[in-house]
Amino acid sequence: MSNILLLDTGCCSWLCLWWVLWTLGAFLLGALLHHYLFCKDKQDKIDSLSVERDGLHAQLTNAEKDMASLKYQLDEANKHNTHLRGQLTKCESDKAAMAAQAAVHGDGDGTALGFAAGVAASRDADDDGINYAGVLGTDNLQIVEGVGPKIEGLMKEGGIADWGALAGTSVERLQEILEGAGSRYRLANPKTWPQQAKLAHEGKWDELIEYQKFLDAGVENKGDFASPSKVEKLIVKKLGYSTNPEDLKIVEGIGPKIEGLLKEAGIKNWSDMAAASVETLQGVLDAAGDRYRLADPSTWAKQASLAAAGKWDELKTYQDFLSGGKNPTK
């Protein structure tokens, strides 16, 4: 009887082992089928989404490069537009000057005032070749540090029509005009205004610019000599470019960001730019990245050389020939 029981126990163990193996095999088979039918499909989707993500990232990178290029072109177009406006303003000033001279010499009926206006608009070119009187206008009293549009209006109402008249007006008379306009002008100090107007009237522009850098809102002993003078600011506004030799933006093709790159590389002024090789300039741009890949420095040295020499007419003619700072024939 005991033998039978032992036989039954062994048979049961054998069957249990096969049952466990069969169950494990079925489980593994089900797991493989599940992976093949479901997980593989998900992995394919993940791979597909990764490829799509990489493609979109590449498109975004290209779009950013294109946007940077378009921004550069827009900056250049705006700069060219400003330059053209400056040329138009100068042409209008020159036209007015020639008309005044023609009135004097053509019919003999011109007054002394007409002759003076013609001479004042054509005689006073500074060493840098800028006809300050012609560009600014002898009746523009706002060239005086401390004088804005409203005070200019008050002085003209008081019979002070131009630089010569302001130069001949006493400080007391100017103070009387200001006090008559009310308390809002009590902080205005006209002490230096006649002297500034006198320098402008006599065409002493270098002296006037230095004097204005010594001033602060028209008051002596408060200037820092670093900030641009009132005359320099107005010239930039009228002509669209600066006569400051450290202003590299006068070169067609250079905006504020490229100017910063060049100055960081040691190219501080027009003379430095004129002496720089195209390879040096291109190296500065290449080191700054792809956003400057459209910039062409091949004409920059020549433009800077003309500016440094004060050959403004030649520079303007050359820049009119260029397209965004590039030579259109190359």
mmCIF file of C-alpha atoms in Angstrom:
data_model
loop_
_atom_site.group_PDB
_atom_site.id
_atom_site.type_symbol
_atom_site.label_atom_id
_atom_site.label_comp_id
_atom_site.label_asym_id
_atom_site.label_seq_id
_atom_site.Cartn_x
_atom_site.Cartn_y
_atom_site.Cartn_z
ATOM 1 C CA MET A 1 0.000 0.000 0.000
ATOM 2 C CA SER A 2 2.819 2.278 0.778
ATOM 3 C CA ASN A 3 4.414 1.535 -2.564
ATOM 4 C CA ILE A 4 1.286 2.642 -4.330
ATOM 5 C CA LEU A 5 1.247 5.899 -2.457
ATOM 6 C CA LEU A 6 4.849 6.600 -3.358
ATOM 7 C CA LEU A 7 4.088 5.911 -7.005
ATOM 8 C CA ASP A 8 1.182 8.315 -6.972
ATOM 9 C CA THR A 9 3.279 11.037 -5.404
ATOM 10 C CA GLY A 10 5.987 10.763 -8.075
ATOM 11 C CA CYS A 11 3.458 10.861 -10.867
ATOM 12 C CA CYS A 12 1.911 14.007 -9.426
ATOM 13 C CA SER A 13 5.293 15.717 -9.226
ATOM 14 C CA TRP A 14 6.029 14.858 -12.828
ATOM 15 C CA LEU A 15 2.691 16.230 -13.981
ATOM 16 C CA CYS A 16 3.114 19.410 -11.944
ATOM 17 C CA LEU A 17 6.497 20.045 -13.534
ATOM 18 C CA TRP A 18 5.069 19.727 -17.011
ATOM 19 C CA TRP A 19 2.177 21.948 -16.069
ATOM 20 C CA VAL A 20 4.572 24.670 -14.829
ATOM 21 C CA LEU A 21 6.677 24.440 -17.970
ATOM 22 C CA TRP A 22 3.608 24.579 -20.169
ATOM 23 C CA THR A 23 2.268 27.614 -18.313
ATOM 24 C CA LEU A 24 5.647 29.400 -18.475
ATOM 25 C CA GLY A 25 5.921 28.708 -22.188
ATOM 26 C CA ALA A 26 2.436 30.023 -22.800
ATOM 27 C CA PHE A 27 3.241 33.142 -20.822
ATOM 28 C CA LEU A 28 6.456 33.752 -22.728
ATOM 29 C CA LEU A 29 4.692 33.194 -26.034
ATOM 30 C CA GLY A 30 1.963 35.649 -25.021
ATOM 31 C CA ALA A 31 4.552 38.189 -23.972
ATOM 32 C CA LEU A 32 6.350 37.850 -27.321
ATOM 33 C CA LEU A 33 3.091 38.189 -29.219
ATOM 34 C CA HIS A 34 2.150 41.240 -27.135
ATOM 35 C CA HIS A 35 5.515 42.868 -27.807
ATOM 36 C CA TYR A 36 5.316 42.144 -31.501
ATOM 37 C CA LEU A 37 1.726 43.304 -31.895
ATOM 38 C CA PHE A 38 1.685 46.332 -29.581
ATOM 39 C CA CYS A 39 5.103 47.456 -28.340
ATOM 40 C CA LYS A 40 6.764 47.330 -31.738
ATOM 41 C CA ASP A 41 4.043 49.545 -33.167
ATOM 42 C CA LYS A 42 4.594 52.065 -30.354
ATOM 43 C CA GLN A 43 8.334 52.033 -30.959
ATOM 44 C CA ASP A 44 7.728 52.702 -34.642
ATOM 45 C CA LYS A 45 5.585 55.655 -33.662
ATOM 46 C CA ILE A 46 8.292 56.918 -31.311
ATOM 47 C CA ASP A 47 10.899 56.611 -34.074
ATOM 48 C CA SER A 48 8.608 58.415 -36.501
ATOM 49 C CA LEU A 49 7.952 61.230 -34.043
ATOM 50 C CA SER A 50 11.685 61.559 -33.363
ATOM 51 C CA VAL A 51 12.378 61.945 -37.068
ATOM 52 C CA GLU A 52 9.575 64.516 -37.335
ATOM 53 C CA ARG A 53 10.955 66.375 -34.311
ATOM 54 C CA ASP A 54 14.428 66.520 -35.839
ATOM 55 C CA GLY A 55 12.968 67.793 -39.101
ATOM 56 C CA LEU A 56 11.005 70.531 -37.335
ATOM 57 C CA HIS A 57 14.103 71.521 -35.347
ATOM 58 C CA ALA A 58 16.076 71.856 -38.578
ATOM 59 C CA GLN A 59 13.292 73.975 -40.090
ATOM 60 C CA LEU A 60 13.267 76.194 -36.989
ATOM 61 C CA THR A 61 17.030 76.658 -37.208
ATOM 62 C CA ASN A 62 16.793 77.633 -40.881
ATOM 63 C CA ALA A 63 13.893 79.973 -40.118
ATOM 64 C CA GLU A 64 15.944 81.700 -37.397
ATOM 65 C CA LYS A 65 18.843 82.130 -39.823
ATOM 66 C CA ASP A 66 16.505 83.525 -42.473
ATOM 67 C CA MET A 67 14.953 85.892 -39.936
ATOM 68 C CA ALA A 68 18.389 87.151 -38.903
ATOM 69 C CA SER A 69 19.290 87.678 -42.560
ATOM 70 C CA LEU A 70 16.047 89.528 -43.249
ATOM 71 C CA LYS A 71 16.585 91.698 -40.164
ATOM 72 C CA TYR A 72 20.048 92.570 -41.421
ATOM 73 C CA GLN A 73 18.653 93.475 -44.841
ATOM 74 C CA LEU A 74 15.922 95.570 -43.191
ATOM 75 C CA ASP A 75 18.508 97.438 -41.116
ATOM 76 C CA GLU A 76 20.523 98.135 -44.247
ATOM 77 C CA ALA A 77 17.412 99.281 -46.140
ATOM 78 C CA ASN A 78 16.472 101.625 -43.285
ATOM 79 C CA LYS A 79 19.990 102.987 -43.170
ATOM 80 C CA HIS A 80 19.977 103.532 -46.932
ATOM 81 C CA ASN A 81 16.606 105.257 -46.658
ATOM 82 C CA THR A 82 17.969 107.554 -43.948
ATOM 83 C CA HIS A 83 20.991 108.290 -46.103
ATOM 84 C CA LEU A 84 18.743 109.217 -49.044
ATOM 85 C CA ARG A 85 16.674 111.489 -46.814
ATOM 86 C CA GLY A 86 19.861 113.199 -45.714
ATOM 87 C CA GLN A 87 20.905 113.700 -49.318
ATOM 88 C CA LEU A 88 17.490 115.140 -50.134
ATOM 89 C CA THR A 89 17.723 117.564 -47.223
ATOM 90 C CA LYS A 90 21.193 118.675 -48.294
ATOM 91 C CA CYS A 91 20.026 119.130 -51.907
ATOM 92 C CA GLU A 92 17.129 121.262 -50.717
ATOM 93 C CA SER A 93 19.507 123.375 -48.619
ATOM 94 C CA ASP A 94 21.918 123.790 -51.532
ATOM 95 C CA LYS A 95 19.016 124.682 -53.805
ATOM 96 C CA ALA A 96 17.879 127.385 -51.384
ATOM 97 C CA ALA A 97 21.417 128.761 -51.185
ATOM 98 C CA MET A 98 21.814 128.885 -54.969
ATOM 99 C CA ALA A 99 18.405 130.465 -55.345
ATOM 100 C CA ALA A 100 19.394 133.199 -52.906
ATOM 101 C CA GLN A 101 22.645 133.836 -54.764
ATOM 102 C CA ALA A 102 20.847 133.859 -58.105
ATOM 103 C CA ALA A 103 18.395 136.409 -56.778
ATOM 104 C CA VAL A 104 21.286 138.668 -55.866
ATOM 105 C CA HIS A 105 23.367 138.296 -59.014
ATOM 106 C CA GLY A 106 20.577 137.809 -61.509
ATOM 107 C CA ASP A 107 18.343 140.857 -61.306
ATOM 108 C CA GLY A 108 20.277 143.282 -59.104
ATOM 109 C CA ASP A 109 17.295 143.751 -56.805
ATOM 110 C CA GLY A 110 18.500 141.415 -54.051
ATOM 111 C CA THR A 111 18.703 142.891 -50.607
ATOM 112 C CA ALA A 112 21.617 142.641 -48.239
ATOM 113 C CA LEU A 113 19.674 140.097 -46.268
ATOM 114 C CA GLY A 114 19.214 137.918 -49.354
ATOM 115 C CA PHE A 115 22.913 138.121 -50.178
ATOM 116 C CA ALA A 116 23.835 137.279 -46.591
ATOM 117 C CA ALA A 117 21.551 134.249 -46.645
ATOM 118 C CA GLY A 118 23.169 133.004 -49.844
ATOM 119 C CA VAL A 119 26.673 133.480 -48.534
ATOM 120 C CA ALA A 120 25.876 131.989 -45.130
ATOM 121 C CA ALA A 121 24.444 128.887 -46.726
ATOM 122 C CA SER A 122 27.450 128.286 -48.982
ATOM 123 C CA ARG A 123 30.580 129.700 -47.349
ATOM 124 C CA ASP A 124 30.955 127.768 -44.138
ATOM 125 C CA ALA A 125 32.065 124.234 -44.825
ATOM 126 C CA ASP A 126 34.083 122.841 -41.949
ATOM 127 C CA ASP A 127 37.301 120.869 -42.326
ATOM 128 C CA ASP A 128 35.306 117.659 -42.672
ATOM 129 C CA GLY A 129 33.597 119.006 -45.808
ATOM 130 C CA ILE A 130 30.141 119.486 -44.264
ATOM 131 C CA ASN A 131 28.331 122.696 -45.176
ATOM 132 C CA TYR A 132 26.906 123.231 -41.690
ATOM 133 C CA ALA A 133 25.132 126.487 -42.437
ATOM 134 C CA GLY A 134 23.561 125.099 -45.598
ATOM 135 C CA VAL A 135 22.421 121.898 -43.928
ATOM 136 C CA LEU A 136 21.187 123.369 -40.659
ATOM 137 C CA GLY A 137 19.848 126.706 -41.912
ATOM 138 C CA THR A 138 20.905 130.066 -40.477
ATOM 139 C CA ASP A 139 17.453 130.589 -38.964
ATOM 140 C CA ASN A 140 17.643 127.353 -36.964
ATOM 141 C CA LEU A 141 18.146 128.663 -33.437
ATOM 142 C CA GLN A 142 17.910 125.159 -32.011
ATOM 143 C CA ILE A 143 21.571 124.565 -32.817
ATOM 144 C CA VAL A 144 22.219 126.479 -29.597
ATOM 145 C CA GLU A 145 22.629 124.244 -26.559
ATOM 146 C CA GLY A 146 19.739 125.019 -24.215
ATOM 147 C CA VAL A 147 17.312 126.139 -26.936
ATOM 148 C CA GLY A 148 14.411 123.895 -27.935
ATOM 149 C CA PRO A 149 11.438 124.416 -30.306
ATOM 150 C CA LYS A 150 9.367 126.441 -27.811
ATOM 151 C CA ILE A 151 12.157 128.780 -26.765
ATOM 152 C CA GLU A 152 13.103 129.201 -30.425
ATOM 153 C CA GLY A 153 9.521 130.276 -31.089
ATOM 154 C CA LEU A 154 9.651 132.794 -28.246
ATOM 155 C CA MET A 155 12.874 134.332 -29.531
ATOM 156 C CA LYS A 156 11.579 134.605 -33.088
ATOM 157 C CA GLU A 157 8.438 136.273 -31.774
ATOM 158 C CA GLY A 158 10.797 138.664 -30.008
ATOM 159 C CA GLY A 159 12.491 139.584 -33.298
ATOM 160 C CA ILE A 160 15.505 137.251 -33.074
ATOM 161 C CA ALA A 161 15.312 135.584 -36.466
ATOM 162 C CA ASP A 162 18.733 134.002 -37.055
ATOM 163 C CA TRP A 163 22.192 133.312 -35.631
ATOM 164 C CA GLY A 164 23.457 136.804 -36.339
ATOM 165 C CA ALA A 165 20.537 138.395 -34.518
ATOM 166 C CA LEU A 166 20.935 136.078 -31.545
ATOM 167 C CA ALA A 167 24.683 136.799 -31.409
ATOM 168 C CA GLY A 168 23.908 140.515 -31.122
ATOM 169 C CA THR A 169 21.251 140.132 -28.415
ATOM 170 C CA SER A 170 22.145 140.798 -24.802
ATOM 171 C CA VAL A 171 21.641 138.199 -22.104
ATOM 172 C CA GLU A 172 19.329 140.647 -20.325
ATOM 173 C CA ARG A 173 17.044 140.862 -23.357
ATOM 174 C CA LEU A 174 16.934 137.071 -23.645
ATOM 175 C CA GLN A 175 16.110 136.773 -19.947
ATOM 176 C CA GLU A 176 13.329 139.321 -20.410
ATOM 177 C CA ILE A 177 11.806 137.245 -23.223
ATOM 178 C CA LEU A 178 11.911 134.107 -21.075
ATOM 179 C CA GLU A 179 10.407 135.791 -18.025
ATOM 180 C CA GLY A 180 7.641 137.245 -20.169
ATOM 181 C CA ALA A 181 6.667 133.724 -21.231
ATOM 182 C CA GLY A 182 5.981 132.576 -17.677
ATOM 183 C CA SER A 183 7.468 130.524 -14.881
ATOM 184 C CA ARG A 184 7.865 127.382 -16.970
ATOM 185 C CA TYR A 185 11.053 128.873 -18.463
ATOM 186 C CA ARG A 186 12.592 129.990 -15.192
ATOM 187 C CA LEU A 187 15.238 127.237 -15.322
ATOM 188 C CA ALA A 188 16.472 128.255 -18.789
ATOM 189 C CA ASN A 189 19.848 129.996 -18.654
ATOM 190 C CA PRO A 190 20.604 132.134 -21.766
ATOM 191 C CA LYS A 191 24.060 133.252 -20.619
ATOM 192 C CA THR A 192 25.920 131.242 -23.306
ATOM 193 C CA TRP A 193 23.417 131.549 -26.147
ATOM 194 C CA PRO A 194 24.845 134.681 -27.833
ATOM 195 C CA GLN A 195 28.359 133.223 -27.800
ATOM 196 C CA GLN A 196 27.165 129.945 -29.370
ATOM 197 C CA ALA A 197 25.233 131.861 -32.023
ATOM 198 C CA LYS A 198 28.278 134.050 -32.714
ATOM 199 C CA LEU A 199 30.490 131.020 -33.385
ATOM 200 C CA ALA A 200 27.852 129.581 -35.722
ATOM 201 C CA HIS A 201 27.372 132.900 -37.498
ATOM 202 C CA GLU A 202 31.139 133.180 -38.052
ATOM 203 C CA GLY A 203 31.386 129.594 -39.256
ATOM 204 C CA LYS A 204 33.647 128.476 -36.411
ATOM 205 C CA TRP A 205 32.109 125.030 -36.154
ATOM 206 C CA ASP A 206 35.011 123.219 -34.502
ATOM 207 C CA GLU A 207 35.092 125.823 -31.762
ATOM 208 C CA LEU A 208 31.317 125.667 -31.345
ATOM 209 C CA ILE A 209 31.312 121.869 -31.098
ATOM 210 C CA GLU A 210 34.054 121.896 -28.470
ATOM 211 C CA TYR A 211 32.301 124.689 -26.574
ATOM 212 C CA GLN A 212 29.000 122.794 -26.559
ATOM 213 C CA LYS A 213 30.723 119.703 -25.191
ATOM 214 C CA PHE A 214 31.843 121.930 -22.331
ATOM 215 C CA LEU A 215 28.218 122.857 -21.657
ATOM 216 C CA ASP A 216 25.274 121.012 -20.168
ATOM 217 C CA ALA A 217 21.880 122.337 -21.260
ATOM 218 C CA GLY A 218 23.647 125.582 -22.120
ATOM 219 C CA VAL A 219 25.304 126.011 -18.719
ATOM 220 C CA GLU A 220 29.091 126.224 -18.517
ATOM 221 C CA ASN A 221 31.367 123.969 -16.486
ATOM 222 C CA LYS A 222 28.988 120.992 -16.499
ATOM 223 C CA GLY A 223 29.849 119.209 -19.737
ATOM 224 C CA ASP A 224 31.758 115.923 -19.917
ATOM 225 C CA PHE A 225 33.384 116.383 -23.367
ATOM 226 C CA ALA A 226 32.299 112.800 -24.156
ATOM 227 C CA SER A 227 28.664 113.306 -25.166
ATOM 228 C CA PRO A 228 27.985 114.580 -28.713
ATOM 229 C CA SER A 229 27.386 118.312 -29.067
ATOM 230 C CA LYS A 230 24.028 119.775 -30.077
ATOM 231 C CA VAL A 231 25.400 120.599 -33.543
ATOM 232 C CA GLU A 232 26.667 117.045 -34.048
ATOM 233 C CA LYS A 233 23.297 115.585 -33.062
ATOM 234 C CA LEU A 234 21.455 117.854 -35.504
ATOM 235 C CA ILE A 235 23.886 117.037 -38.327
ATOM 236 C CA VAL A 236 23.315 113.318 -37.778
ATOM 237 C CA LYS A 237 19.568 113.910 -37.855
ATOM 238 C CA LYS A 238 19.752 116.011 -41.028
ATOM 239 C CA LEU A 239 22.309 114.051 -43.038
ATOM 240 C CA GLY A 240 21.670 110.585 -41.691
ATOM 241 C CA TYR A 241 25.303 109.985 -40.732
ATOM 242 C CA SER A 242 27.798 111.226 -38.183
ATOM 243 C CA THR A 243 31.007 113.194 -38.626
ATOM 244 C CA ASN A 244 32.421 111.373 -35.592
ATOM 245 C CA PRO A 245 35.387 109.264 -36.819
ATOM 246 C CA GLU A 246 34.476 106.540 -34.336
ATOM 247 C CA ASP A 247 31.028 106.101 -35.902
ATOM 248 C CA LEU A 248 31.619 103.073 -38.127
ATOM 249 C CA LYS A 249 27.937 102.989 -39.114
ATOM 250 C CA ILE A 250 28.674 105.642 -41.722
ATOM 251 C CA VAL A 251 29.990 102.768 -43.840
ATOM 252 C CA GLU A 252 27.272 101.295 -46.024
ATOM 253 C CA GLY A 253 26.770 97.705 -44.860
ATOM 254 C CA ILE A 254 27.590 98.276 -41.178
ATOM 255 C CA GLY A 255 24.875 98.480 -38.538
ATOM 256 C CA PRO A 256 25.089 98.787 -34.738
ATOM 257 C CA LYS A 257 25.780 95.079 -34.113
ATOM 258 C CA ILE A 258 28.539 94.771 -36.710
ATOM 259 C CA GLU A 259 30.011 98.032 -35.436
ATOM 260 C CA GLY A 260 30.193 96.465 -31.978
ATOM 261 C CA LEU A 261 31.943 93.366 -33.349
ATOM 262 C CA LEU A 262 34.509 95.465 -35.188
ATOM 263 C CA LYS A 263 35.286 97.628 -32.172
ATOM 264 C CA GLU A 264 35.705 94.524 -30.019
ATOM 265 C CA ALA A 265 38.251 93.353 -32.612
ATOM 266 C CA GLY A 266 40.223 96.603 -32.288
ATOM 267 C CA ILE A 267 38.812 98.471 -35.295
ATOM 268 C CA LYS A 268 37.821 101.647 -33.461
ATOM 269 C CA ASN A 269 37.569 104.363 -36.127
ATOM 270 C CA TRP A 270 37.571 105.149 -39.843
ATOM 271 C CA SER A 271 41.370 105.058 -40.071
ATOM 272 C CA ASP A 272 41.483 101.596 -38.491
ATOM 273 C CA MET A 273 38.824 100.447 -40.911
ATOM 274 C CA ALA A 274 40.641 101.912 -43.912
ATOM 275 C CA ALA A 275 43.801 100.026 -42.927
ATOM 276 C CA ALA A 276 42.041 96.686 -42.343
ATOM 277 C CA SER A 277 42.219 93.982 -45.012
ATOM 278 C CA VAL A 278 39.104 92.290 -46.370
ATOM 279 C CA GLU A 279 40.354 89.024 -44.869
ATOM 280 C CA THR A 280 40.580 90.604 -41.409
ATOM 281 C CA LEU A 281 37.067 92.035 -41.654
ATOM 282 C CA GLN A 282 35.665 88.764 -42.973
ATOM 283 C CA GLY A 283 37.339 86.910 -40.111
ATOM 284 C CA VAL A 284 35.528 89.116 -37.583
ATOM 285 C CA LEU A 285 32.196 88.352 -39.259
ATOM 286 C CA ASP A 286 32.856 84.603 -39.558
ATOM 287 C CA ALA A 287 33.749 84.386 -35.883
ATOM 288 C CA ALA A 288 30.388 85.983 -34.986
ATOM 289 C CA GLY A 289 28.318 83.207 -36.600
ATOM 290 C CA ASP A 290 25.964 82.503 -39.501
ATOM 291 C CA ARG A 291 23.741 85.499 -38.888
ATOM 292 C CA TYR A 292 26.359 87.733 -40.546
ATOM 293 C CA ARG A 293 26.963 85.491 -43.564
ATOM 294 C CA LEU A 294 25.284 87.962 -45.936
ATOM 295 C CA ALA A 295 27.519 90.875 -44.898
ATOM 296 C CA ASP A 296 30.131 91.737 -47.534
ATOM 297 C CA PRO A 297 33.111 93.768 -46.222
ATOM 298 C CA SER A 298 34.867 94.130 -49.586
ATOM 299 C CA THR A 299 33.998 97.856 -49.888
ATOM 300 C CA TRP A 300 34.219 98.888 -46.239
ATOM 301 C CA ALA A 301 37.880 99.913 -46.229
ATOM 302 C CA LYS A 302 37.416 102.171 -49.249
ATOM 303 C CA GLN A 303 34.357 103.840 -47.748
ATOM 304 C CA ALA A 304 36.185 104.392 -44.461
ATOM 305 C CA SER A 305 39.185 105.814 -46.318
ATOM 306 C CA LEU A 306 36.994 108.388 -48.068
ATOM 307 C CA ALA A 307 35.316 109.317 -44.765
ATOM 308 C CA ALA A 308 38.663 109.652 -42.987
ATOM 309 C CA ALA A 309 39.886 111.953 -45.772
ATOM 310 C CA GLY A 310 36.716 114.084 -45.569
ATOM 311 C CA LYS A 311 35.811 113.293 -49.187
ATOM 312 C CA TRP A 312 32.093 113.315 -48.535
ATOM 313 C CA ASP A 313 30.964 113.916 -52.109
ATOM 314 C CA GLU A 314 33.063 110.980 -53.338
ATOM 315 C CA LEU A 315 31.769 108.824 -50.493
ATOM 316 C CA LYS A 316 28.154 109.641 -51.315
ATOM 317 C CA THR A 317 28.697 108.958 -55.009
ATOM 318 C CA TYR A 318 30.351 105.646 -54.175
ATOM 319 C CA GLN A 319 27.607 104.648 -51.723
ATOM 320 C CA ASP A 320 24.947 105.518 -54.297
ATOM 321 C CA PHE A 321 26.718 103.083 -56.622
ATOM 322 C CA LEU A 322 26.723 100.325 -53.996
ATOM 323 C CA SER A 323 23.798 98.097 -53.070
ATOM 324 C CA GLY A 324 23.634 97.413 -49.340
ATOM 325 C CA GLY A 325 27.362 98.033 -49.116
ATOM 326 C CA LYS A 326 28.104 95.557 -51.896
ATOM 327 C CA ASN A 327 29.621 96.241 -55.311
ATOM 328 C CA PRO A 328 26.799 95.357 -57.746
ATOM 329 C CA THR A 329 29.260 94.549 -60.546
ATOM 330 C CA LYS A 330 30.851 91.684 -58.591
#
